[in-house]
JSON list of C-alpha atoms in Angstrom, two decimals:
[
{"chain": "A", "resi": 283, "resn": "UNK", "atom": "CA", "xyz": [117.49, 63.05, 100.62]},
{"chain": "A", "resi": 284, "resn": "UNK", "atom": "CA", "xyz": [118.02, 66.29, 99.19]},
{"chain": "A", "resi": 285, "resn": "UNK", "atom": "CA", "xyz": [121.39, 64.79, 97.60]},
{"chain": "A", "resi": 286, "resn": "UNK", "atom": "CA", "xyz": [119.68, 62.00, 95.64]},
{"chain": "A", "resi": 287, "resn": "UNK", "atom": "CA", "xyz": [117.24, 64.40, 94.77]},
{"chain": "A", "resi": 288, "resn": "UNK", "atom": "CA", "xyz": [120.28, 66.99, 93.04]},
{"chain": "A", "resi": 289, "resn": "UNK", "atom": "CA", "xyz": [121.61, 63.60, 91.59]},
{"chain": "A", "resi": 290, "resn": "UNK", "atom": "CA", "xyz": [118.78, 62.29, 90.07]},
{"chain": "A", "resi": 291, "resn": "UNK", "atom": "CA", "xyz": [117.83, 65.79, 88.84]},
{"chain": "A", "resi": 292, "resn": "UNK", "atom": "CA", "xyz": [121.11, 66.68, 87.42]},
{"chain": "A", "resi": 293, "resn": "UNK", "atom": "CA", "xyz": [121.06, 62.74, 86.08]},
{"chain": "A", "resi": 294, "resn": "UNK", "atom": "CA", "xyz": [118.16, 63.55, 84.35]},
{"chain": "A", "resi": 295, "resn": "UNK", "atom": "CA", "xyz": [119.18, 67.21, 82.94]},
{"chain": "A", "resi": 296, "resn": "UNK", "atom": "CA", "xyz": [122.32, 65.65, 81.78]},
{"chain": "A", "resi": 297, "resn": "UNK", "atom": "CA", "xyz": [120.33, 62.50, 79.72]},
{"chain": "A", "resi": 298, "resn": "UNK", "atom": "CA", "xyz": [117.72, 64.62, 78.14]},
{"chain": "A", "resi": 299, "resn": "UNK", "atom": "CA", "xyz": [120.69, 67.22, 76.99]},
{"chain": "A", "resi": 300, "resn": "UNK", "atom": "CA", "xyz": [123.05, 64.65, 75.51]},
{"chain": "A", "resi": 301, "resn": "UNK", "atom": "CA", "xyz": [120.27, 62.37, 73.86]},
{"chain": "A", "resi": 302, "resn": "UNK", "atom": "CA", "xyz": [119.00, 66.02, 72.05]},
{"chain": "A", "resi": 303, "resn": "UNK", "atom": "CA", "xyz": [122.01, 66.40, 70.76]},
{"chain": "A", "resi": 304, "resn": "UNK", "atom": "CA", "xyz": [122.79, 62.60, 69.31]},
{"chain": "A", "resi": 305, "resn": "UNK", "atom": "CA", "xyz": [119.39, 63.28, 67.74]},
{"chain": "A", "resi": 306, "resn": "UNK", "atom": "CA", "xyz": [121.03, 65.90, 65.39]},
{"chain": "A", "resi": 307, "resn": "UNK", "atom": "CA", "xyz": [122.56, 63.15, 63.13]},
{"chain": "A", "resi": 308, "resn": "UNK", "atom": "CA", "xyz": [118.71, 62.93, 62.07]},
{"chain": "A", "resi": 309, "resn": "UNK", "atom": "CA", "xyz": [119.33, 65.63, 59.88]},
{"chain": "A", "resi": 310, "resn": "UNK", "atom": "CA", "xyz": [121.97, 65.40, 58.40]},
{"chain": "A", "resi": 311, "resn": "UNK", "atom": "CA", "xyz": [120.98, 61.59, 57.47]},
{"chain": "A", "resi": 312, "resn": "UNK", "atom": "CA", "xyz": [117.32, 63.23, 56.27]},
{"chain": "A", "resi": 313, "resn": "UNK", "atom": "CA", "xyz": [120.04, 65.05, 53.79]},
{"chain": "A", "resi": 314, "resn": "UNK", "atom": "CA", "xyz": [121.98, 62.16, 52.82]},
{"chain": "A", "resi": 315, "resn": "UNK", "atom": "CA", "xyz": [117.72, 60.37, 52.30]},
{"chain": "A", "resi": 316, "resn": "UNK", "atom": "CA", "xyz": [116.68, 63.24, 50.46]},
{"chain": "A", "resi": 317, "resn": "UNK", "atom": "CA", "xyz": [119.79, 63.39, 48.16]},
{"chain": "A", "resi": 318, "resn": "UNK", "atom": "CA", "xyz": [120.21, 60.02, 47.93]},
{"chain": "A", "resi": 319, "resn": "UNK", "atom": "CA", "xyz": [124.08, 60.74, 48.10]},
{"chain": "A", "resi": 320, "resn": "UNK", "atom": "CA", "xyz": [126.23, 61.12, 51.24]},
{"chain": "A", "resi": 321, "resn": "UNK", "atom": "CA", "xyz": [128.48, 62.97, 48.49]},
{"chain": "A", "resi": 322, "resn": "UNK", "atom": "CA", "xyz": [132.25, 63.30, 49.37]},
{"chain": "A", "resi": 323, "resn": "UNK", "atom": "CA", "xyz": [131.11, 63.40, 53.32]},
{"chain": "A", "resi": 324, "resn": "UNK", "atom": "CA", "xyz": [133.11, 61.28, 55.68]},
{"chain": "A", "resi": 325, "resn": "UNK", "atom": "CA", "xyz": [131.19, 58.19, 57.80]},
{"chain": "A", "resi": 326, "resn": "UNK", "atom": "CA", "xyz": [133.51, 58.33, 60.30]},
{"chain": "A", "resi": 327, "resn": "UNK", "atom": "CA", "xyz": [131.82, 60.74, 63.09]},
{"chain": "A", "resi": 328, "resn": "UNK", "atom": "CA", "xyz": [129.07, 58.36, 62.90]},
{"chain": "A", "resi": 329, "resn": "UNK", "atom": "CA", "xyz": [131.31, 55.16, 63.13]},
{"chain": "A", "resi": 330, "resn": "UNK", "atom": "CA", "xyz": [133.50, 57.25, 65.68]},
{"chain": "A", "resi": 331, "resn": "UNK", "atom": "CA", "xyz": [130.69, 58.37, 67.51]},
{"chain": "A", "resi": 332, "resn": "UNK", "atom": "CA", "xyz": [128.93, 54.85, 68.07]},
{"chain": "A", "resi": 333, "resn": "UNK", "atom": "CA", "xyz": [132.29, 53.06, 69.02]},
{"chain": "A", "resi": 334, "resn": "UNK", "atom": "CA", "xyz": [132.49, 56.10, 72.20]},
{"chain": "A", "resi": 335, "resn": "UNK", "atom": "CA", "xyz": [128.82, 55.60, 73.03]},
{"chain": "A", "resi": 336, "resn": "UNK", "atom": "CA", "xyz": [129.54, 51.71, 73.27]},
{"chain": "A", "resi": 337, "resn": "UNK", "atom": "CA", "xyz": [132.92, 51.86, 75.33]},
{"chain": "A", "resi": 338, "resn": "UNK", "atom": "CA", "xyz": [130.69, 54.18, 77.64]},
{"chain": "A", "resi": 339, "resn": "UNK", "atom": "CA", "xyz": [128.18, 51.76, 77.70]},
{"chain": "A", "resi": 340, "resn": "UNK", "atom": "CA", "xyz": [130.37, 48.95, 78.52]},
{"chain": "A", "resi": 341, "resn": "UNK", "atom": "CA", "xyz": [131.85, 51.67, 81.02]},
{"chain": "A", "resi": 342, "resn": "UNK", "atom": "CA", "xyz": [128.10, 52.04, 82.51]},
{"chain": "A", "resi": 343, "resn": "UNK", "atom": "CA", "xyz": [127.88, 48.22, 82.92]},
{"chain": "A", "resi": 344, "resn": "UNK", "atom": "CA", "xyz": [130.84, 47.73, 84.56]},
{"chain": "A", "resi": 345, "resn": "UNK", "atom": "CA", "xyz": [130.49, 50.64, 87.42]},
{"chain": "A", "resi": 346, "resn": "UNK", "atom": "CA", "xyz": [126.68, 50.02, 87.68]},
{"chain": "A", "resi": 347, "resn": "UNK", "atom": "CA", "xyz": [125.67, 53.26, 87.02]},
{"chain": "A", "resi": 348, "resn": "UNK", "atom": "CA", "xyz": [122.14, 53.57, 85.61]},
{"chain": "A", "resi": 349, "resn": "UNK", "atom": "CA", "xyz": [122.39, 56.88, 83.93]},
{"chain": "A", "resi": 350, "resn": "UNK", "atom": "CA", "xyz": [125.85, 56.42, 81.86]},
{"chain": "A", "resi": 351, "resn": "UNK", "atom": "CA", "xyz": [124.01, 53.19, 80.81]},
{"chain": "A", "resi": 352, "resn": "UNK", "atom": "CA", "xyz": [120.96, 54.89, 79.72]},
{"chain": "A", "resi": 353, "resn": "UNK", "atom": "CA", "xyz": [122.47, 57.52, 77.67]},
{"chain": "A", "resi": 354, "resn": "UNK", "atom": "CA", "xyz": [124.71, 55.35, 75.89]},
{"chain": "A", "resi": 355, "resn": "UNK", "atom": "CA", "xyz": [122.60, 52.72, 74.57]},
{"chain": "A", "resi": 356, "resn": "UNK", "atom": "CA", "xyz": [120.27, 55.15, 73.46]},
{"chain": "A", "resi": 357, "resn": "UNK", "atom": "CA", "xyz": [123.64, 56.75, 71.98]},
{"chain": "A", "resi": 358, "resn": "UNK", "atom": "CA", "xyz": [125.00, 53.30, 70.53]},
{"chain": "A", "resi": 359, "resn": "UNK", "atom": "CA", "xyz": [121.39, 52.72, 68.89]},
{"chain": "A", "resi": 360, "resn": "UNK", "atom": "CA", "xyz": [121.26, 55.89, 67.49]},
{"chain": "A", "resi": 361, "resn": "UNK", "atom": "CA", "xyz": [125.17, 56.30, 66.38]},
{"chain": "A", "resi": 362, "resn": "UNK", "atom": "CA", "xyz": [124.29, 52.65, 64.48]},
{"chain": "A", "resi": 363, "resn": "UNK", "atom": "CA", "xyz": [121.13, 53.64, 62.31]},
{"chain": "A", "resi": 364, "resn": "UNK", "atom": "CA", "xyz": [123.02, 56.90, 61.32]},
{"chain": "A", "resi": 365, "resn": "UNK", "atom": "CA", "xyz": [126.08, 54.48, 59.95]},
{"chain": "A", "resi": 366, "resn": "UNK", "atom": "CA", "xyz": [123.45, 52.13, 58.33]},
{"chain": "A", "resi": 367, "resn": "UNK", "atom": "CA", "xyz": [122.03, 55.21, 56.70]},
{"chain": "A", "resi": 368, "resn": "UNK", "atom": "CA", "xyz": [125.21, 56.28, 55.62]},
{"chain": "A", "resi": 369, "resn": "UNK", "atom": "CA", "xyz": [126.52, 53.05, 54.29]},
{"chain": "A", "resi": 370, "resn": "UNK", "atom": "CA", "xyz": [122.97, 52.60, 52.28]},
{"chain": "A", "resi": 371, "resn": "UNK", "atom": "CA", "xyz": [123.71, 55.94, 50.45]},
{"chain": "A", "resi": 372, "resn": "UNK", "atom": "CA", "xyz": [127.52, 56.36, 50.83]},
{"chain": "A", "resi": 373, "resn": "UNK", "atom": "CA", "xyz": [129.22, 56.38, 47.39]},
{"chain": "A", "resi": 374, "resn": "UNK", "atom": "CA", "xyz": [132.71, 54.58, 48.87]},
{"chain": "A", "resi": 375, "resn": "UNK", "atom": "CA", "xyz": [131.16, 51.42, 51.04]},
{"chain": "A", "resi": 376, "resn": "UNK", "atom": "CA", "xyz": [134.74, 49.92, 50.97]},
{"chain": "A", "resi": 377, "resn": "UNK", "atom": "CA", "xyz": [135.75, 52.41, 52.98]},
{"chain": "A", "resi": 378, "resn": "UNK", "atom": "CA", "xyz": [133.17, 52.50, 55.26]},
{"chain": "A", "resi": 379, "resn": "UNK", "atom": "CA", "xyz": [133.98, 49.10, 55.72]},
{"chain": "A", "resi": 380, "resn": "UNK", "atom": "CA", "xyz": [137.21, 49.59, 56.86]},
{"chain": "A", "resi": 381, "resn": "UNK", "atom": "CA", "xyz": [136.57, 51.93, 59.34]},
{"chain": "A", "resi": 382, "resn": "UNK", "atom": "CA", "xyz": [133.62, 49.73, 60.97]},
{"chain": "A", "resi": 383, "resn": "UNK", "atom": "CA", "xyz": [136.10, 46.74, 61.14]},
{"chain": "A", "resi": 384, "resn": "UNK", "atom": "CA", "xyz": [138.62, 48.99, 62.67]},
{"chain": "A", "resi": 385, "resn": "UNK", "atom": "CA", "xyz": [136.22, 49.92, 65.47]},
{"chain": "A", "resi": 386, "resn": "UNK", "atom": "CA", "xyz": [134.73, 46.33, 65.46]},
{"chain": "A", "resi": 387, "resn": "UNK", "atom": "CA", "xyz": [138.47, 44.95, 66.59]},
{"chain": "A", "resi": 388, "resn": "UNK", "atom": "CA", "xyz": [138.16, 47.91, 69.67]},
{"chain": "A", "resi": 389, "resn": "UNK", "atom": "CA", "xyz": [135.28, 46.73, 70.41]},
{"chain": "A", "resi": 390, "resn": "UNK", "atom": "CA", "xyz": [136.16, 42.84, 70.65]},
{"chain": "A", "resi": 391, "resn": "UNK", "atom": "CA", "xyz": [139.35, 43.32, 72.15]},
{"chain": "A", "resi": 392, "resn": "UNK", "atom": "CA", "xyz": [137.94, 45.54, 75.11]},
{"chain": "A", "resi": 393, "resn": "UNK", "atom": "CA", "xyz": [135.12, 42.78, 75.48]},
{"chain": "A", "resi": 394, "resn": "UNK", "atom": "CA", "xyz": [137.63, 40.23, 75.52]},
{"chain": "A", "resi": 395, "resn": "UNK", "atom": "CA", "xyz": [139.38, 41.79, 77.98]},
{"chain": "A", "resi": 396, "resn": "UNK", "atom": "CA", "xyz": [137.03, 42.27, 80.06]},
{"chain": "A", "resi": 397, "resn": "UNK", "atom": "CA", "xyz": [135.52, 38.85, 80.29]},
{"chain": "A", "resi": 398, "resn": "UNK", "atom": "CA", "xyz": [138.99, 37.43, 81.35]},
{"chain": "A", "resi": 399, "resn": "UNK", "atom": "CA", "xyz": [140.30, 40.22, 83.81]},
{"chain": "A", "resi": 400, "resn": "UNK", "atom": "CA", "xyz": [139.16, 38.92, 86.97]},
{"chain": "A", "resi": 401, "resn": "UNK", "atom": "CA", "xyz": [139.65, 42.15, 88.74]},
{"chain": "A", "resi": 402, "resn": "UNK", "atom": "CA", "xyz": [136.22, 44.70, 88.77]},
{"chain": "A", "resi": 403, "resn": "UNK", "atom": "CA", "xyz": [138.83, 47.27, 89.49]},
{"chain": "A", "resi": 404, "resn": "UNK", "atom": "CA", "xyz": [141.05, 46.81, 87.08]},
{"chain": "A", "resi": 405, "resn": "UNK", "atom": "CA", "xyz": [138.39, 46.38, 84.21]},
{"chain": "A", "resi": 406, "resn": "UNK", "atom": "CA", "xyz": [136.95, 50.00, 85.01]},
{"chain": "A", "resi": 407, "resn": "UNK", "atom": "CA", "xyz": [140.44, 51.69, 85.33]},
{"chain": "A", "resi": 408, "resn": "UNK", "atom": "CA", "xyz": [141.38, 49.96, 81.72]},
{"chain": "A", "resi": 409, "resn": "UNK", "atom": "CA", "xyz": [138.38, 50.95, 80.28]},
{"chain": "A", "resi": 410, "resn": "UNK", "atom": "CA", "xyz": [137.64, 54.10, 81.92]},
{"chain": "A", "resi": 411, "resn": "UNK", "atom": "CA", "xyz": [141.03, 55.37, 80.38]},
{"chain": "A", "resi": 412, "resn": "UNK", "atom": "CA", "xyz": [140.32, 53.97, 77.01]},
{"chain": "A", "resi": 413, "resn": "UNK", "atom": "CA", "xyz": [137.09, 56.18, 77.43]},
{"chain": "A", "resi": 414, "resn": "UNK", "atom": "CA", "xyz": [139.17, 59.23, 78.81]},
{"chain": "A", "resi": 415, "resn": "UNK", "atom": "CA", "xyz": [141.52, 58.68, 75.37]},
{"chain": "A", "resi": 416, "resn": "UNK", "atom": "CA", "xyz": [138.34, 58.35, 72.69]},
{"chain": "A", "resi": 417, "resn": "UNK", "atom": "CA", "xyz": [136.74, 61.22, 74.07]},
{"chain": "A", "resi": 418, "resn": "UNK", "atom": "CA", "xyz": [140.04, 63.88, 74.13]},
{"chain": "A", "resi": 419, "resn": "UNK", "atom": "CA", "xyz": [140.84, 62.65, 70.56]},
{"chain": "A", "resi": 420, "resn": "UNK", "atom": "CA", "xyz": [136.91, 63.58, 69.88]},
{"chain": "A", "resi": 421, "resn": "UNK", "atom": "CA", "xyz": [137.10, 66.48, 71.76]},
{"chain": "A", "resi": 422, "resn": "UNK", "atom": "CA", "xyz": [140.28, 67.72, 70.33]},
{"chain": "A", "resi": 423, "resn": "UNK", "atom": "CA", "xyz": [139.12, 67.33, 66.42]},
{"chain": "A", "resi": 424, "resn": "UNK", "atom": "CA", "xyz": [138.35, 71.10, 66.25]},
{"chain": "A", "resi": 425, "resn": "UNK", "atom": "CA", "xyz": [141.54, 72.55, 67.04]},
{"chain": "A", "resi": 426, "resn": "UNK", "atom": "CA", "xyz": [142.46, 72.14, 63.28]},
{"chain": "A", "resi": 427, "resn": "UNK", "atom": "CA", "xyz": [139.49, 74.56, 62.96]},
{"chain": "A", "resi": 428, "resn": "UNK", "atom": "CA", "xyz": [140.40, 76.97, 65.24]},
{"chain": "A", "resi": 429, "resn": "UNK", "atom": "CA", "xyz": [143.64, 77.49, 63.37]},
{"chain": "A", "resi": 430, "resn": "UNK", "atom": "CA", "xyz": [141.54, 78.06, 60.25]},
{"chain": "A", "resi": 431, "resn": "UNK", "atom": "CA", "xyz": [139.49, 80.62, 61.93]},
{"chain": "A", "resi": 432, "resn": "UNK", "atom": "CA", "xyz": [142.51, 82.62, 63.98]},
{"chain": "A", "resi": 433, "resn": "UNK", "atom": "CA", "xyz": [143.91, 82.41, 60.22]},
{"chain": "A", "resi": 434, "resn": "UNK", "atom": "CA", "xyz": [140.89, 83.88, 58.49]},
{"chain": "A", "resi": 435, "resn": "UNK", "atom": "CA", "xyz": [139.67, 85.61, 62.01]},
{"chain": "A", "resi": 436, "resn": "UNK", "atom": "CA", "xyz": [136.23, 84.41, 60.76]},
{"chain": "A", "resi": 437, "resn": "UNK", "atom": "CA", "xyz": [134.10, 82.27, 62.95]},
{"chain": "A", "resi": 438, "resn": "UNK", "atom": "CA", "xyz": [131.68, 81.51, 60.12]},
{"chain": "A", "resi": 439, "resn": "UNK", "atom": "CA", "xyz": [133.21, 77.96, 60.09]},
{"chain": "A", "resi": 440, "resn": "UNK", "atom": "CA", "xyz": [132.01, 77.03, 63.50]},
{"chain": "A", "resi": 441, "resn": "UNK", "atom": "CA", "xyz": [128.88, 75.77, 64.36]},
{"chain": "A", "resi": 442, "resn": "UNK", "atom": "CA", "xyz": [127.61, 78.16, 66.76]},
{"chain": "A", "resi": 443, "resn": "UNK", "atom": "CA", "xyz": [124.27, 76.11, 68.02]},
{"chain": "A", "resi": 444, "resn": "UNK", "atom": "CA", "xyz": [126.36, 72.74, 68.21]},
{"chain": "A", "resi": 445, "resn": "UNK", "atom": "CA", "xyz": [129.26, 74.36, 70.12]},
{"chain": "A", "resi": 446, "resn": "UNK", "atom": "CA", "xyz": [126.11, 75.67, 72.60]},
{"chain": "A", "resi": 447, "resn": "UNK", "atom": "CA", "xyz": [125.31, 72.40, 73.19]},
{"chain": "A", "resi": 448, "resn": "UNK", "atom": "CA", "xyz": [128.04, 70.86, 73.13]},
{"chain": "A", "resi": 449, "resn": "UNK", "atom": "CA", "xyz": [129.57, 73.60, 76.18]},
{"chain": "A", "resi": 450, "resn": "UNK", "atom": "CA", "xyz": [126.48, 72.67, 78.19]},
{"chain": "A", "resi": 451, "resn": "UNK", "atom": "CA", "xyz": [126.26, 68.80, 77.97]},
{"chain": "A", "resi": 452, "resn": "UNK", "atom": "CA", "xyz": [129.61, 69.06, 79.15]},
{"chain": "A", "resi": 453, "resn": "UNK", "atom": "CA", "xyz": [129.40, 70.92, 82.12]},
{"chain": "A", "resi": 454, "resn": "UNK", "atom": "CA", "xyz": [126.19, 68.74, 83.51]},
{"chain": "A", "resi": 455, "resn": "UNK", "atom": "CA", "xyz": [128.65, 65.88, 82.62]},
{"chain": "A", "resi": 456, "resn": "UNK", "atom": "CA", "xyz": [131.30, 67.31, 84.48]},
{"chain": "A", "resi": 457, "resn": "UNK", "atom": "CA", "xyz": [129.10, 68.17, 87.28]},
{"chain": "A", "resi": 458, "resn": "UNK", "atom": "CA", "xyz": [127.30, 64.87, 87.52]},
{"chain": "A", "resi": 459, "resn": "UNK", "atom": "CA", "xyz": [131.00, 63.43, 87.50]},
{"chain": "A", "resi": 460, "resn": "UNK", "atom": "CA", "xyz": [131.95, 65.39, 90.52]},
{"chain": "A", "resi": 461, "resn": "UNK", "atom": "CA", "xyz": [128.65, 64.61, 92.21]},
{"chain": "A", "resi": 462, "resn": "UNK", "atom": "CA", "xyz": [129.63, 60.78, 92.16]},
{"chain": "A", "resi": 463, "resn": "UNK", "atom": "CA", "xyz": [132.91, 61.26, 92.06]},
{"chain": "A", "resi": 464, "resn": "UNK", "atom": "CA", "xyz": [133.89, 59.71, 89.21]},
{"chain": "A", "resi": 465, "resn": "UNK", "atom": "CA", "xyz": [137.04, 60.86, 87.36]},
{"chain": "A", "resi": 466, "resn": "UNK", "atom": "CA", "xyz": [136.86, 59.50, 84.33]},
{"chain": "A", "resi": 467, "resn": "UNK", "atom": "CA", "xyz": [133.59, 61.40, 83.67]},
{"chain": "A", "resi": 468, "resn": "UNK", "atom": "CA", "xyz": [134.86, 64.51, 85.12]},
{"chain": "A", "resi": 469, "resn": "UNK", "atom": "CA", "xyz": [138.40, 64.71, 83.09]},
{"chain": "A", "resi": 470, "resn": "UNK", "atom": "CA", "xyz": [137.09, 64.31, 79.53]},
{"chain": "A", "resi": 471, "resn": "UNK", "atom": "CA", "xyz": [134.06, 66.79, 80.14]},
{"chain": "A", "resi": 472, "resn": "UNK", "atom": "CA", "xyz": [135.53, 69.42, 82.03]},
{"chain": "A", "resi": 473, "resn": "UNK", "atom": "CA", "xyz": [138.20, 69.35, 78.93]},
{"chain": "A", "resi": 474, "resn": "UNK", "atom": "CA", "xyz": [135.56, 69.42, 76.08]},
{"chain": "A", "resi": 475, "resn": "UNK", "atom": "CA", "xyz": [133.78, 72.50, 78.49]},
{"chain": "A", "resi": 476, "resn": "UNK", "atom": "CA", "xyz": [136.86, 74.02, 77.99]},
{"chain": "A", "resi": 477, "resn": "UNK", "atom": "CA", "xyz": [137.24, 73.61, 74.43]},
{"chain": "A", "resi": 478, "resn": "UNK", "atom": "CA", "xyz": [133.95, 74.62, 73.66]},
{"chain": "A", "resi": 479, "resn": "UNK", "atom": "CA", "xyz": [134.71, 77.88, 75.88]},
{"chain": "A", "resi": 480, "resn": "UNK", "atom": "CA", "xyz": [137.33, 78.63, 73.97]},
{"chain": "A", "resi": 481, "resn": "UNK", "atom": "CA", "xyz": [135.56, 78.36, 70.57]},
{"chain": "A", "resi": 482, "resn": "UNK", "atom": "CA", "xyz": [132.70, 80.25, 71.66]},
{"chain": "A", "resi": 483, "resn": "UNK", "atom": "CA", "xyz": [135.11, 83.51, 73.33]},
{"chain": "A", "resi": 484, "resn": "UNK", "atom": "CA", "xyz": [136.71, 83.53, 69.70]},
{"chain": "A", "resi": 485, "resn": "UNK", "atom": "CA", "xyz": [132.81, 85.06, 68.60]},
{"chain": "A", "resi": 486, "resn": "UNK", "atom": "CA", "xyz": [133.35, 87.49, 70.87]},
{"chain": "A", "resi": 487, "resn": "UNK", "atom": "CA", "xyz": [137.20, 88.49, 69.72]},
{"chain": "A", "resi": 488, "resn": "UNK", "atom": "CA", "xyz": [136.03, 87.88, 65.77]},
{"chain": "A", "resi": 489, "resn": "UNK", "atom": "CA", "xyz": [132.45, 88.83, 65.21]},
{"chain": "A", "resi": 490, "resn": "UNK", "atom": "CA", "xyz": [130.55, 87.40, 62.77]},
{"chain": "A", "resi": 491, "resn": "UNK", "atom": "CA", "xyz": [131.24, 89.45, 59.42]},
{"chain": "A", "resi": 492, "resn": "UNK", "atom": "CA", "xyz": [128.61, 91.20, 57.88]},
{"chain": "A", "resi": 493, "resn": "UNK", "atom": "CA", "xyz": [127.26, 91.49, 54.51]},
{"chain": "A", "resi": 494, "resn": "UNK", "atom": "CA", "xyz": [127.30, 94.40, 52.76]},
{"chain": "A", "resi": 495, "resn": "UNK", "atom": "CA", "xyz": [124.60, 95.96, 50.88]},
{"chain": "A", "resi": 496, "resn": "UNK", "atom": "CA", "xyz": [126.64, 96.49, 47.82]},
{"chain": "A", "resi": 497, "resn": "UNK", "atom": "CA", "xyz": [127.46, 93.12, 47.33]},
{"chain": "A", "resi": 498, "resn": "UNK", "atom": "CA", "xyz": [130.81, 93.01, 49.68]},
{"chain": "A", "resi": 499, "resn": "UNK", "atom": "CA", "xyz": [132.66, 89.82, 50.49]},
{"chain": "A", "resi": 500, "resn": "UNK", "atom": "CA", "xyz": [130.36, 86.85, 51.56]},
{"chain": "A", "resi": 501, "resn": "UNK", "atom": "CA", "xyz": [131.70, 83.39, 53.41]},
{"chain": "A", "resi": 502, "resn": "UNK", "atom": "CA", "xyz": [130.37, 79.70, 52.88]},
{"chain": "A", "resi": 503, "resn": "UNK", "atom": "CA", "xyz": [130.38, 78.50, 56.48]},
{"chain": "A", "resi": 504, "resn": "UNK", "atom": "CA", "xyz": [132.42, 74.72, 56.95]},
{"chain": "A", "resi": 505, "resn": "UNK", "atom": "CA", "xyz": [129.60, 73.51, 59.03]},
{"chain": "A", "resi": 506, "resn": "UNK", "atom": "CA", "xyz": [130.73, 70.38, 60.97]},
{"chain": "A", "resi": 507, "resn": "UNK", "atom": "CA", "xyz": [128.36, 67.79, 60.22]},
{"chain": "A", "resi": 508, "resn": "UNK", "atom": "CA", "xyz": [130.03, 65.64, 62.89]},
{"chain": "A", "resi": 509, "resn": "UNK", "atom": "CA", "xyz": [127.58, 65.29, 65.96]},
{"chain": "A", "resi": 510, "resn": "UNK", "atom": "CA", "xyz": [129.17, 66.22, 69.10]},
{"chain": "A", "resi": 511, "resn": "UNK", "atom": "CA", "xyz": [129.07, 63.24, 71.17]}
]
């Protein structure tokens, strides 16, 4: 009793945490509405981040397991109205185009497959590592930054709050992984943890630099506006 009770809670922690942070995308598209631009901005964390939520989903399905299902529609619905709102105000739809037929052919080929492989096993290894793949590469889209800030030794290009979040969803995910022992949940969290660790310990060894009164060097921060997924 007491172990359904930790799972459902930790279920629970782990859906509200993750949905809060897909929600961020609302403000960043409340920009793109309010400019009526998306500018020079890239679609493609909102393209990337809806083709992950939907190979989770598809994940969810296939394992039966409510709360990966759950999260990941909401996810998939919410990754698709920020990529509509981009491609309404993007100023390169061709390109936006391109990438949502590229994902589109993932998407169809992994349904596909799926449909015709007669083994449940072998449909949640196949797609369970295509999950474990998406989310590393996702995961591992920062480390270009961290070389920018070990350069500068100037953490004013991360996004403190996101990197927060981001080290906390994964460590429920992680430890909701472990509870049903589920690998493939456990591998790609317990890396993005770790990479989330190690952006956070660099505001510790560079502290944030401080503006001086008589008009000293000031920074424009690189903000990511890619939602961690």
């Amino acid at each position: 009793m007491d172990a359904i009770l930790s799972k459902n809670s930790l279920a629970t922690l782990a859906t509200v945490a993750t949905v809060l942070q897909f929600l961020t995308g609302t403000v960043i598209c409340n920009r793109y509405i309010r400019k009526k631009s998306t500018g020079d901005t890239s679609a493609f964390p909102f393209i990337s981040g809806f083709l992950s939520c939907f190979m989770w989903l598809k994940y969810g399905v296939l394992t039966e397991e409510s709360t990966v299902m759950l999260v990941n529609f909401i996810g998939s619905a919410l990754f698709f109205c920020y990529t509509v709102v981009f491609f309404i105000f993007s100023v390169n739809k061709r390109e936006v185009i391109r990438q949502m037929m590229l994902i589109s052919c993932i998407i169809l080929s992994a349904t596909i497959y799926t449909s015709l492989e007669t083994s449940s096993e072998k449909s949640i290894r196949v797609i369970g590592l295509l999950c474990c793949c998406l989310a590393v590469l996702f995961f591992a889209s920062p480390l270009t930054k961290l070389a920018h800030v070990i350069r500068t030794q100037n953490t004013d290009s991360l996004p403190f709050p996101i990197i927060v979040a981001s080290f906390f969803v994964c460590l429920l995910w992680t430890a909701y992984g472990v509870l049903i022992s589920d690998r493939f949940i456990q591998i790609p969290n317990l890396l993005g943890g770790i990479l989330a660790g190690i952006q956070l310990t660099l505001y510790v060894i560079y502290p944030k630099q401080k503006t001086s009164s008589s008009g000293g060097p000031r920074y424009s921060p690189l903000v990511s506006e890619s939602p961690i997924l």
